[in-house]
Each structure stands twice: as structure tokens, then as C-alpha cells.
PDB file of C-alpha atoms in Angstrom:
ATOM      1  CA  UNK F   1     103.110  82.758  63.932  1.00 94.00           C
ATOM      2  CA  UNK F   2     100.893  85.384  64.583  1.00 93.00           C
ATOM      3  CA  UNK F   3     101.938  87.598  67.960  1.00 93.00           C
ATOM      4  CA  UNK F   4      98.795  87.997  69.902  1.00 93.00           C
ATOM      5  CA  UNK F   5      98.386  91.564  71.670  1.00 92.00           C
ATOM      6  CA  UNK F   6      95.217  91.386  73.798  1.00 95.00           C
ATOM      7  CA  UNK F   7      95.696  89.984  77.094  1.00 95.00           C
ATOM      8  CA  UNK F   8      98.610  91.898  77.121  1.00 93.00           C
ATOM      9  CA  UNK F   9      97.301  95.526  76.625  1.00 94.00           C
ATOM     10  CA  UNK F  10      94.200  94.062  78.745  1.00 95.00           C
ATOM     11  CA  UNK F  11      96.377  93.130  81.996  1.00 94.00           C
ATOM     12  CA  UNK F  12      98.159  97.046  80.997  1.00 94.00           C
ATOM     13  CA  UNK F  13      94.283  98.229  81.297  1.00 94.00           C
ATOM     14  CA  UNK F  14      93.633  96.375  84.583  1.00 95.00           C
ATOM     15  CA  UNK F  15      96.626  97.181  86.203  1.00 95.00           C
ATOM     16  CA  UNK F  16      96.412 100.431  85.982  1.00 94.00           C
ATOM     17  CA  UNK F  17      92.161 100.213  87.027  1.00 94.00           C
ATOM     18  CA  UNK F  18      93.455  98.702  89.946  1.00 93.00           C
ATOM     19  CA  UNK F  19      96.107 101.597  90.752  1.00 91.00           C
ATOM     20  CA  UNK F  20      93.424 104.050  90.266  1.00 91.00           C
ATOM     21  CA  UNK F  21      91.099 102.173  92.620  1.00 92.00           C
ATOM     22  CA  UNK F  22      94.092 102.471  95.195  1.00 88.00           C
ATOM     23  CA  UNK F  23      94.766 106.229  94.848  1.00 83.00           C
ATOM     24  CA  UNK F  24      91.727 107.040  94.753  1.00 83.00           C
ATOM     25  CA  UNK F  25      90.852 105.174  98.418  1.00 81.00           C
ATOM     26  CA  UNK F  26      93.861 106.736  99.796  1.00 73.00           C
ATOM     27  CA  UNK F  27      93.284 109.821 101.779  1.00 72.00           C
ATOM     28  CA  UNK F  28      95.811 112.108 101.704  1.00 70.00           C
ATOM     29  CA  UNK F  29      97.358 113.482 104.952  1.00 70.00           C
ATOM     30  CA  UNK F  30     100.372 115.661 106.430  1.00 71.00           C
ATOM     31  CA  UNK F  31     101.574 113.031 107.731  1.00 79.00           C
ATOM     32  CA  UNK F  32     105.428 112.186 106.264  1.00 84.00           C
ATOM     33  CA  UNK F  33     105.514 108.322 104.875  1.00 86.00           C
ATOM     34  CA  UNK F  34     108.418 106.684 106.175  1.00 89.00           C
ATOM     35  CA  UNK F  35     108.917 105.164 102.553  1.00 89.00           C
ATOM     36  CA  UNK F  36     110.488 108.874 101.843  1.00 87.00           C
ATOM     37  CA  UNK F  37     112.887 109.767 104.790  1.00 86.00           C
ATOM     38  CA  UNK F  38     115.693 109.936 102.558  1.00 84.00           C
ATOM     39  CA  UNK F  39     113.816 111.713 100.308  1.00 82.00           C
ATOM     40  CA  UNK F  40     115.903 115.695  99.544  1.00 75.00           C
ATOM     41  CA  UNK F  41     114.941 118.840 100.399  1.00 72.00           C
ATOM     42  CA  UNK F  42     113.684 119.904  96.865  1.00 71.00           C
ATOM     43  CA  UNK F  43     111.063 117.137  96.409  1.00 74.00           C
ATOM     44  CA  UNK F  44     109.556 117.498 100.318  1.00 74.00           C
ATOM     45  CA  UNK F  45     108.972 120.958  99.235  1.00 73.00           C
ATOM     46  CA  UNK F  46     107.836 120.431  96.049  1.00 73.00           C
ATOM     47  CA  UNK F  47     105.110 117.824  97.359  1.00 73.00           C
ATOM     48  CA  UNK F  48     104.498 120.805 100.094  1.00 71.00           C
ATOM     49  CA  UNK F  49     103.850 122.975  97.255  1.00 70.00           C
ATOM     50  CA  UNK F  50     101.012 120.737  96.070  1.00 70.00           C
ATOM     51  CA  UNK F  51     103.288 120.198  92.758  1.00 70.00           C
ATOM     52  CA  UNK F  52     101.697 116.485  91.430  1.00 68.00           C
ATOM     53  CA  UNK F  53     103.691 113.567  91.084  1.00 72.00           C
ATOM     54  CA  UNK F  54     104.375 112.068  87.812  1.00 75.00           C
ATOM     55  CA  UNK F  55     102.053 109.817  86.601  1.00 82.00           C
ATOM     56  CA  UNK F  56     103.060 106.322  86.885  1.00 87.00           C
ATOM     57  CA  UNK F  57     103.931 104.088  83.561  1.00 90.00           C
ATOM     58  CA  UNK F  58     102.966 100.843  82.386  1.00 93.00           C
ATOM     59  CA  UNK F  59     106.210  99.571  83.716  1.00 92.00           C
ATOM     60  CA  UNK F  60     106.352 101.048  86.752  1.00 90.00           C
ATOM     61  CA  UNK F  61     102.971 100.197  87.669  1.00 92.00           C
ATOM     62  CA  UNK F  62     104.437  96.414  86.554  1.00 93.00           C
ATOM     63  CA  UNK F  63     107.218  96.858  88.947  1.00 91.00           C
ATOM     64  CA  UNK F  64     104.773  97.804  91.989  1.00 91.00           C
ATOM     65  CA  UNK F  65     102.630  94.913  91.487  1.00 93.00           C
ATOM     66  CA  UNK F  66     105.640  92.761  91.488  1.00 93.00           C
ATOM     67  CA  UNK F  67     106.612  94.362  94.594  1.00 92.00           C
ATOM     68  CA  UNK F  68     103.377  93.814  96.184  1.00 94.00           C
ATOM     69  CA  UNK F  69     103.186  89.755  94.886  1.00 94.00           C
ATOM     70  CA  UNK F  70     107.295  89.233  96.125  1.00 95.00           C
ATOM     71  CA  UNK F  71     106.543  90.633  99.952  1.00 95.00           C
ATOM     72  CA  UNK F  72     103.389  88.498  99.789  1.00 96.00           C
ATOM     73  CA  UNK F  73     105.486  85.585  98.666  1.00 96.00           C
ATOM     74  CA  UNK F  74     108.276  85.622 100.902  1.00 96.00           C
ATOM     75  CA  UNK F  75     105.663  86.598 104.096  1.00 97.00           C
ATOM     76  CA  UNK F  76     103.415  83.114 103.363  1.00 97.00           C
ATOM     77  CA  UNK F  77     107.004  81.147 103.299  1.00 96.00           C
ATOM     78  CA  UNK F  78     108.269  82.628 106.313  1.00 96.00           C
ATOM     79  CA  UNK F  79     105.121  81.611 108.165  1.00 96.00           C
ATOM     80  CA  UNK F  80     105.883  78.238 107.561  1.00 96.00           C
ATOM     81  CA  UNK F  81     109.315  78.005 109.645  1.00 94.00           C
ATOM     82  CA  UNK F  82     108.983  81.199 111.683  1.00 93.00           C
ATOM     83  CA  UNK F  83     106.891  83.328 114.123  1.00 95.00           C
ATOM     84  CA  UNK F  84     105.010  86.045 112.448  1.00 96.00           C
ATOM     85  CA  UNK F  85     103.971  88.031 114.766  1.00 96.00           C
ATOM     86  CA  UNK F  86     101.581  90.098 112.749  1.00 96.00           C
ATOM     87  CA  UNK F  87     101.515  91.886 109.330  1.00 97.00           C
ATOM     88  CA  UNK F  88     100.896  95.014 107.946  1.00 95.00           C
ATOM     89  CA  UNK F  89     101.269  97.015 111.093  1.00 96.00           C
ATOM     90  CA  UNK F  90     100.169 100.788 110.946  1.00 94.00           C
ATOM     91  CA  UNK F  91     102.702 102.761 112.726  1.00 94.00           C
ATOM     92  CA  UNK F  92     103.223 106.673 113.823  1.00 92.00           C
ATOM     93  CA  UNK F  93     105.552 108.834 115.486  1.00 88.00           C
ATOM     94  CA  UNK F  94     106.595 112.441 115.235  1.00 84.00           C
ATOM     95  CA  UNK F  95     104.484 113.336 112.697  1.00 84.00           C
ATOM     96  CA  UNK F  96     105.602 109.957 110.225  1.00 88.00           C
ATOM     97  CA  UNK F  97     103.729 107.179 109.645  1.00 90.00           C
ATOM     98  CA  UNK F  98     104.370 103.645 107.983  1.00 93.00           C
ATOM     99  CA  UNK F  99     103.379 100.488 107.980  1.00 95.00           C
ATOM    100  CA  UNK F 100     105.654  97.489 108.828  1.00 97.00           C
ATOM    101  CA  UNK F 101     105.978  95.000 106.392  1.00 97.00           C
ATOM    102  CA  UNK F 102     106.246  92.012 109.005  1.00 97.00           C
ATOM    103  CA  UNK F 103     106.918  91.156 113.059  1.00 98.00           C
ATOM    104  CA  UNK F 104     108.514  88.809 113.259  1.00 97.00           C
ATOM    105  CA  UNK F 105     109.871  86.345 116.244  1.00 97.00           C
ATOM    106  CA  UNK F 106     113.673  85.726 115.277  1.00 96.00           C
ATOM    107  CA  UNK F 107     114.335  83.188 118.290  1.00 94.00           C
ATOM    108  CA  UNK F 108     114.990  80.301 116.116  1.00 91.00           C
ATOM    109  CA  UNK F 109     117.449  82.679 114.077  1.00 94.00           C
ATOM    110  CA  UNK F 110     121.383  82.064 114.047  1.00 93.00           C
ATOM    111  CA  UNK F 111     121.258  86.105 115.230  1.00 95.00           C
ATOM    112  CA  UNK F 112     117.654  86.013 117.655  1.00 95.00           C
ATOM    113  CA  UNK F 113     117.640  89.142 118.831  1.00 95.00           C
ATOM    114  CA  UNK F 114     113.504  89.288 119.870  1.00 95.00           C
ATOM    115  CA  UNK F 115     110.093  90.438 118.054  1.00 97.00           C
ATOM    116  CA  UNK F 116     111.498  92.990 115.088  1.00 97.00           C
ATOM    117  CA  UNK F 117     110.159  94.919 111.995  1.00 97.00           C
ATOM    118  CA  UNK F 118     110.690  93.078 108.857  1.00 98.00           C
ATOM    119  CA  UNK F 119     111.040  95.568 105.831  1.00 97.00           C
ATOM    120  CA  UNK F 120     110.639  93.539 102.283  1.00 97.00           C
ATOM    121  CA  UNK F 121     111.945  94.897  99.105  1.00 96.00           C
ATOM    122  CA  UNK F 122     111.934  93.545  95.698  1.00 94.00           C
ATOM    123  CA  UNK F 123     114.646  94.552  93.569  1.00 92.00           C
ATOM    124  CA  UNK F 124     115.591  93.846  89.508  1.00 88.00           C
ATOM    125  CA  UNK F 125     118.423  91.581  88.975  1.00 85.00           C
ATOM    126  CA  UNK F 126     119.927  94.418  87.551  1.00 85.00           C
ATOM    127  CA  UNK F 127     120.528  96.005  90.724  1.00 87.00           C
ATOM    128  CA  UNK F 128     121.373  92.933  92.870  1.00 87.00           C
ATOM    129  CA  UNK F 129     125.038  93.484  92.980  1.00 84.00           C
ATOM    130  CA  UNK F 130     124.213  96.722  95.118  1.00 85.00           C
ATOM    131  CA  UNK F 131     122.014  95.600  97.233  1.00 84.00           C
ATOM    132  CA  UNK F 132     125.081  92.385  97.737  1.00 79.00           C
ATOM    133  CA  UNK F 133     127.228  95.343  99.171  1.00 79.00           C
ATOM    134  CA  UNK F 134     124.794  97.277 101.540  1.00 83.00           C
ATOM    135  CA  UNK F 135     121.396  98.312 101.914  1.00 90.00           C
ATOM    136  CA  UNK F 136     119.800 101.263 100.167  1.00 89.00           C
ATOM    137  CA  UNK F 137     120.089 104.613 102.716  1.00 88.00           C
ATOM    138  CA  UNK F 138     116.236 104.874 102.664  1.00 90.00           C
ATOM    139  CA  UNK F 139     115.083 101.296 103.519  1.00 93.00           C
ATOM    140  CA  UNK F 140     117.930 101.458 106.142  1.00 93.00           C
ATOM    141  CA  UNK F 141     115.913 104.457 107.588  1.00 92.00           C
ATOM    142  CA  UNK F 142     112.603 103.253 106.672  1.00 94.00           C
ATOM    143  CA  UNK F 143     112.984 100.097 109.313  1.00 95.00           C
ATOM    144  CA  UNK F 144     114.933 101.551 111.709  1.00 94.00           C
ATOM    145  CA  UNK F 145     111.952 104.170 112.303  1.00 94.00           C
ATOM    146  CA  UNK F 146     109.456 101.037 112.401  1.00 96.00           C
ATOM    147  CA  UNK F 147     112.141  99.511 114.692  1.00 95.00           C
ATOM    148  CA  UNK F 148     111.791 102.725 117.021  1.00 93.00           C
ATOM    149  CA  UNK F 149     107.806 102.593 116.800  1.00 94.00           C
ATOM    150  CA  UNK F 150     108.264  99.232 118.759  1.00 95.00           C
ATOM    151  CA  UNK F 151     111.318  99.901 120.651  1.00 94.00           C
ATOM    152  CA  UNK F 152     113.333  97.236 118.953  1.00 95.00           C
ATOM    153  CA  UNK F 153     116.678  96.711 119.481  1.00 94.00           C
ATOM    154  CA  UNK F 154     117.111  95.532 115.794  1.00 96.00           C
ATOM    155  CA  UNK F 155     115.376  95.668 112.543  1.00 97.00           C
ATOM    156  CA  UNK F 156     115.311  93.163 109.495  1.00 97.00           C
ATOM    157  CA  UNK F 157     115.758  94.346 105.332  1.00 97.00           C
ATOM    158  CA  UNK F 158     114.524  91.597 103.283  1.00 97.00           C
ATOM    159  CA  UNK F 159     115.715  91.996  99.210  1.00 96.00           C
ATOM    160  CA  UNK F 160     114.259  89.593  97.227  1.00 95.00           C
ATOM    161  CA  UNK F 161     115.376  89.172  93.363  1.00 93.00           C
ATOM    162  CA  UNK F 162     112.603  89.584  91.396  1.00 88.00           C
ATOM    163  CA  UNK F 163     113.655  87.114  88.905  1.00 88.00           C
ATOM    164  CA  UNK F 164     114.157  84.041  90.946  1.00 91.00           C
ATOM    165  CA  UNK F 165     113.638  84.930  94.369  1.00 92.00           C
ATOM    166  CA  UNK F 166     116.978  85.173  95.737  1.00 93.00           C
ATOM    167  CA  UNK F 167     117.023  86.099  99.341  1.00 94.00           C
ATOM    168  CA  UNK F 168     119.406  88.526 101.274  1.00 95.00           C
ATOM    169  CA  UNK F 169     118.471  89.454 104.628  1.00 96.00           C
ATOM    170  CA  UNK F 170     120.674  92.252 106.673  1.00 95.00           C
ATOM    171  CA  UNK F 171     119.614  93.139 110.628  1.00 96.00           C
ATOM    172  CA  UNK F 172     120.509  96.692 111.933  1.00 94.00           C
ATOM    173  CA  UNK F 173     121.111  97.655 115.464  1.00 93.00           C
ATOM    174  CA  UNK F 174     118.559 100.513 115.454  1.00 91.00           C
ATOM    175  CA  UNK F 175     120.825 102.564 117.750  1.00 87.00           C
ATOM    176  CA  UNK F 176     123.176 103.532 115.169  1.00 83.00           C
ATOM    177  CA  UNK F 177     120.916 104.913 112.438  1.00 82.00           C
ATOM    178  CA  UNK F 178     118.188 106.381 115.086  1.00 75.00           C
ATOM    179  CA  UNK F 179     119.738 109.666 115.236  1.00 71.00           C
ATOM    180  CA  UNK F 180     119.428 110.516 111.620  1.00 71.00           C
ATOM    181  CA  UNK F 181     116.304 108.436 111.595  1.00 73.00           C
ATOM    182  CA  UNK F 182     115.078 111.318 114.076  1.00 71.00           C
ATOM    183  CA  UNK F 183     116.382 114.180 112.094  1.00 68.00           C
ATOM    184  CA  UNK F 184     114.751 112.973 109.197  1.00 66.00           C
ATOM    185  CA  UNK F 185     111.299 112.557 110.498  1.00 63.00           C
ATOM    186  CA  UNK F 186     110.560 115.740 111.354  1.00 58.00           C
ATOM    187  CA  UNK F 187     110.796 117.497 108.055  1.00 53.00           C
ATOM    188  CA  UNK F 188     108.178 118.094 106.805  1.00 50.00           C
ATOM    189  CA  UNK F 189     105.742 121.023 106.503  1.00 41.00           C
ATOM    190  CA  UNK F 190     102.397 121.275 107.977  1.00 41.00           C
ATOM    191  CA  UNK F 191      99.104 122.120 105.849  1.00 38.00           C
ATOM    192  CA  UNK F 192      99.163 126.126 107.555  1.00 34.00           C
ATOM    193  CA  UNK F 193     102.378 126.256 105.395  1.00 41.00           C
ATOM    194  CA  UNK F 194     104.971 126.410 108.160  1.00 40.00           C
ATOM    195  CA  UNK F 195     108.183 125.086 108.042  1.00 40.00           C
ATOM    196  CA  UNK F 196     108.380 122.703 111.324  1.00 41.00           C
ATOM    197  CA  UNK F 197     111.696 122.579 111.062  1.00 37.00           C
ATOM    198  CA  UNK F 198     114.438 121.883 108.985  1.00 35.00           C
ATOM    199  CA  UNK F 199     114.513 120.863 105.932  1.00 39.00           C
ATOM    200  CA  UNK F 200     117.316 118.665 105.556  1.00 39.00           C
ATOM    201  CA  UNK F 201     119.802 118.424 107.955  1.00 39.00           C
ATOM    202  CA  UNK F 202     120.476 114.642 107.475  1.00 41.00           C
ATOM    203  CA  UNK F 203     121.574 114.887 103.811  1.00 42.00           C
ATOM    204  CA  UNK F 204     124.688 115.617 102.964  1.00 46.00           C
ATOM    205  CA  UNK F 205     125.405 118.130 100.232  1.00 48.00           C
ATOM    206  CA  UNK F 206     126.796 115.559  97.893  1.00 48.00           C
ATOM    207  CA  UNK F 207     123.790 113.766  98.570  1.00 48.00           C
ATOM    208  CA  UNK F 208     121.430 116.696  97.899  1.00 47.00           C
ATOM    209  CA  UNK F 209     123.120 117.509  94.449  1.00 49.00           C
ATOM    210  CA  UNK F 210     123.146 114.002  93.634  1.00 53.00           C
ATOM    211  CA  UNK F 211     119.473 114.114  94.099  1.00 48.00           C
ATOM    212  CA  UNK F 212     118.477 117.053  92.904  1.00 48.00           C
ATOM    213  CA  UNK F 213     120.402 116.726  89.206  1.00 49.00           C
ATOM    214  CA  UNK F 214     118.947 113.029  88.915  1.00 54.00           C
ATOM    215  CA  UNK F 215     115.678 114.771  86.932  1.00 54.00           C
ATOM    216  CA  UNK F 216     115.191 111.787  86.208  1.00 54.00           C
ATOM    217  CA  UNK F 217     114.963 110.277  89.666  1.00 56.00           C
ATOM    218  CA  UNK F 218     112.407 113.204  90.284  1.00 59.00           C
ATOM    219  CA  UNK F 219     108.907 112.083  91.173  1.00 60.00           C
ATOM    220  CA  UNK F 220     106.776 115.161  90.625  1.00 59.00           C
ATOM    221  CA  UNK F 221     105.177 116.266  87.788  1.00 52.00           C
ATOM    222  CA  UNK F 222     106.209 118.193  85.200  1.00 49.00           C
ATOM    223  CA  UNK F 223     109.793 118.859  87.275  1.00 50.00           C
ATOM    224  CA  UNK F 224     111.593 116.293  85.555  1.00 49.00           C
ATOM    225  CA  UNK F 225     112.009 118.029  82.098  1.00 50.00           C
ATOM    226  CA  UNK F 226     112.142 121.731  82.933  1.00 50.00           C
ATOM    227  CA  UNK F 227     113.282 124.829  84.794  1.00 51.00           C
ATOM    228  CA  UNK F 228     110.805 125.721  87.225  1.00 47.00           C
ATOM    229  CA  UNK F 229     112.807 128.040  88.892  1.00 49.00           C
ATOM    230  CA  UNK F 230     110.356 131.125  87.604  1.00 49.00           C
ATOM    231  CA  UNK F 231     107.418 128.958  88.812  1.00 46.00           C
ATOM    232  CA  UNK F 232     109.051 128.687  92.011  1.00 44.00           C
ATOM    233  CA  UNK F 233     109.558 132.154  92.412  1.00 44.00           C
ATOM    234  CA  UNK F 234     105.853 132.999  91.783  1.00 40.00           C
ATOM    235  CA  UNK F 235     104.660 130.472  93.644  1.00 43.00           C
ATOM    236  CA  UNK F 236     106.806 131.493  96.635  1.00 41.00           C
ATOM    237  CA  UNK F 237     105.624 135.088  95.801  1.00 42.00           C
ATOM    238  CA  UNK F 238     102.288 134.469  96.788  1.00 42.00           C
TER     239      UNK F 238
END
């Protein structure tokens, strides 16, 4: 038996080239991405200082690709059984920006609540047991922000298992999370270096501690493996 690795390696190269092309087409702004509303204070501040994010490895790029495939698949399937009003809707509010995956009319659903934003997420099989209990808070804040932009009373989060396309769908009242979403939305720094407010008041001390100490989760380049306290002090003094 001969194990041929040609396509595997070439697909990795293609995937990275496509990722780099998308990154080159992206224009950075001072706006806060809705997907980062649950970021802890440290990550926001490091990003504001201009410290680059870690380069995505091949595994992560594969996850991104699978996530896009699942989103496209779910929306395509949804158009067969429900009214998909619009997709990839750009919204902005109070310096925060995002893209709604889909606006769906729920008139034929078991819980009908008008046209509401849907946020679609792929999840690994190993994490499915946690998703079955409740959605991730970052996803809730993101989808709630979209509901606020659309003046929707409800929003939906759909999780799709990446191995077999199992689906679990949650609908939430936007009023329940509105205050926390608004509080998170206004916490970022302007390009001028002024602090517009107010980092992290929506995060509990326990949440901030858990995220900060897990350096393997930190997306900021070089911060993962080192203690940059001195580097931080130098940048602040300048």
C-alpha cells in the first residue's frame, strides 16, 4: 500500500492562499466585531495596541472552511422549507459591526416570532454535549446584537455538528440579554488611543480570570507563550 500525500498538502496550500486573499481584501476599521463582544478586556486592549493575532494553523483553517460549508448548507436547506428573507446582512450600531447570517420568517415554526436574525455555528462532535446544555455566551451576545439592530424581539442560534450535520436550535428573547449586549458593545478603544469607556464591566471577575490565564486561547500573537508585562509597560509609557 502506498500512502499518497499530494492532494492533502496541495489542499493545505490552496486553503492558506484563499485565507490570505480574504485577509488582504478585508479593510480593518475601528469598529468592534459583534463576534468579539465576549472577548475579555486583555484581548481587546492588546488588539488596540496593534499586537498582531496569531497566524492560523492548518487545523484552524480547516475548521474555518468547514464552518463556511456548514453555514452555506444550512441556509440552502432552509430555503426549501421556510422563508429566508435575506442573508449576510451588514449591521452597525454604537461602533459595533457584524453580518447577520440569515433573516428568517418564523411564521410556520412551532414558536412563531416574526422575522428574526439567525446565527449559524458549526461545532465539533466533542463539544456537542456542552452545546446541548446551553449556547455559548459569546454567541448569545452576537445574535442579540443583531436582534437589537433589527428591532427583533427574538433571535435564534443554530448549532450544526460538523461530523453528521445534527442540528440544535435555540431561540432567545433579546430583552433578556439586551443590557449586557449594550454594555459589551461600547467597550473598545478608538484609533486616537482614547478609551471610550469602559472595558469589561459586563464580565465577571471569574470570567476574566478564566480567559486570561488560558494562554492557549489567546488569539494575540506571541502573547500565548510569554509574559509580556514588561513589553506592555514600555508601550504604555510611550
